[in-house]
Amino acid sequence: MSYPKEVLRRGELPVPAEEALLAVEITSRGNAETDRTEELRGYANAAVPLYLLVDSWHPNGAAATLFENSGNGTYQRHTTVPFGKPIALPEPFDLELDTSEFPLPATAAEEDD
């Protein structure tokens, strides 16, 4: 999670989720569905403004999804890009994240090695 510096300086541990600016989850085969559903709802309910899901196991191919504008326990907007395409993070980050180096899922043969 990413927090404003002034929140971290308070020294409150654990830092409340609602203070976060961005939450990031990286899926694995075993937790992909949880990250797409339960974690998504949890961050939206905590009013975390941005949730970035780095999903090697996305049903339509490896992709990054940015969820924005949390409210009423859901995100109002999302943008999905396949790995290899940039994804824009809005203020306060105001940057394009290069997804070309994000790890692709291993094939079944590679997992057996």
Short mmCIF file of C-alpha atoms in Angstrom, two decimals, residues 3-70:
data_model
loop_
_atom_site.label_atom_id
_atom_site.label_comp_id
_atom_site.label_asym_id
_atom_site.label_seq_id
_atom_site.Cartn_x
_atom_site.Cartn_y
_atom_site.Cartn_z
CA TYR A 3 0.37 6.16 2.12
CA PRO A 4 0.89 9.94 2.35
CA LYS A 5 4.09 10.81 4.22
CA GLU A 6 2.20 12.71 6.92
CA VAL A 7 0.20 9.56 7.74
CA LEU A 8 3.38 7.50 8.11
CA ARG A 9 5.01 10.17 10.29
CA ARG A 10 2.24 9.78 12.88
CA GLY A 11 3.68 6.36 13.69
CA GLU A 12 0.26 4.72 14.07
CA LEU A 13 0.58 0.97 13.53
CA PRO A 14 -1.05 -0.66 11.81
CA VAL A 15 -1.86 2.18 9.44
CA PRO A 16 -5.61 2.18 8.69
CA ALA A 17 -6.47 1.06 5.15
CA GLU A 18 -8.64 4.15 4.62
CA GLU A 19 -5.46 6.27 4.82
CA ALA A 20 -3.93 4.49 1.79
CA LEU A 21 -3.62 6.20 -1.57
CA LEU A 22 -3.10 2.98 -3.52
CA ALA A 23 -3.35 -0.74 -2.87
CA VAL A 24 -1.56 -3.22 -5.14
CA GLU A 25 -2.21 -6.94 -5.36
CA ILE A 26 -0.23 -9.39 -7.48
CA THR A 27 -2.17 -12.53 -8.19
CA SER A 28 -0.93 -16.08 -8.05
CA ARG A 29 -2.83 -19.03 -9.40
CA GLY A 30 -4.14 -19.81 -5.91
CA ASN A 31 -5.31 -16.31 -4.95
CA ALA A 32 -6.35 -14.72 -8.26
CA GLU A 33 -10.09 -15.07 -7.69
CA THR A 34 -9.81 -13.73 -4.13
CA ASP A 35 -7.90 -10.67 -5.37
CA ARG A 36 -10.50 -10.06 -8.09
CA THR A 37 -13.47 -10.26 -5.70
CA GLU A 38 -12.90 -10.18 -1.93
CA GLU A 39 -9.84 -7.89 -1.98
CA LEU A 40 -11.54 -5.61 -4.50
CA ARG A 41 -14.60 -5.26 -2.24
CA GLY A 42 -12.45 -4.85 0.85
CA TYR A 43 -10.42 -1.97 -0.56
CA ALA A 44 -13.53 -0.32 -1.99
CA ASN A 45 -15.29 -0.59 1.40
CA ALA A 46 -12.20 0.90 3.07
CA ALA A 47 -12.41 3.79 0.57
CA VAL A 48 -8.90 3.20 -0.80
CA PRO A 49 -9.02 5.50 -3.85
CA LEU A 50 -6.92 3.32 -6.19
CA TYR A 51 -6.55 -0.46 -6.41
CA LEU A 52 -4.08 -1.91 -8.92
CA LEU A 53 -4.51 -5.59 -9.68
CA VAL A 54 -1.51 -7.17 -11.43
CA ASP A 55 -3.15 -10.32 -12.74
CA SER A 56 -0.98 -12.86 -14.56
CA TRP A 57 -3.94 -15.25 -14.40
CA HIS A 58 -6.62 -12.96 -15.91
CA PRO A 59 -9.09 -15.09 -17.91
CA ASN A 60 -8.45 -13.06 -21.09
CA GLY A 61 -4.66 -13.08 -20.72
CA ALA A 62 -2.20 -11.45 -18.33
CA ALA A 63 -3.40 -7.93 -17.54
CA ALA A 64 -3.17 -5.03 -15.12
CA THR A 65 -6.40 -3.42 -13.94
CA LEU A 66 -6.65 -0.09 -12.14
CA PHE A 67 -9.83 0.44 -10.13
CA GLU A 68 -10.68 4.06 -9.28
CA ASN A 69 -13.23 6.25 -7.53
CA SER A 70 -14.32 4.09 -4.62
#
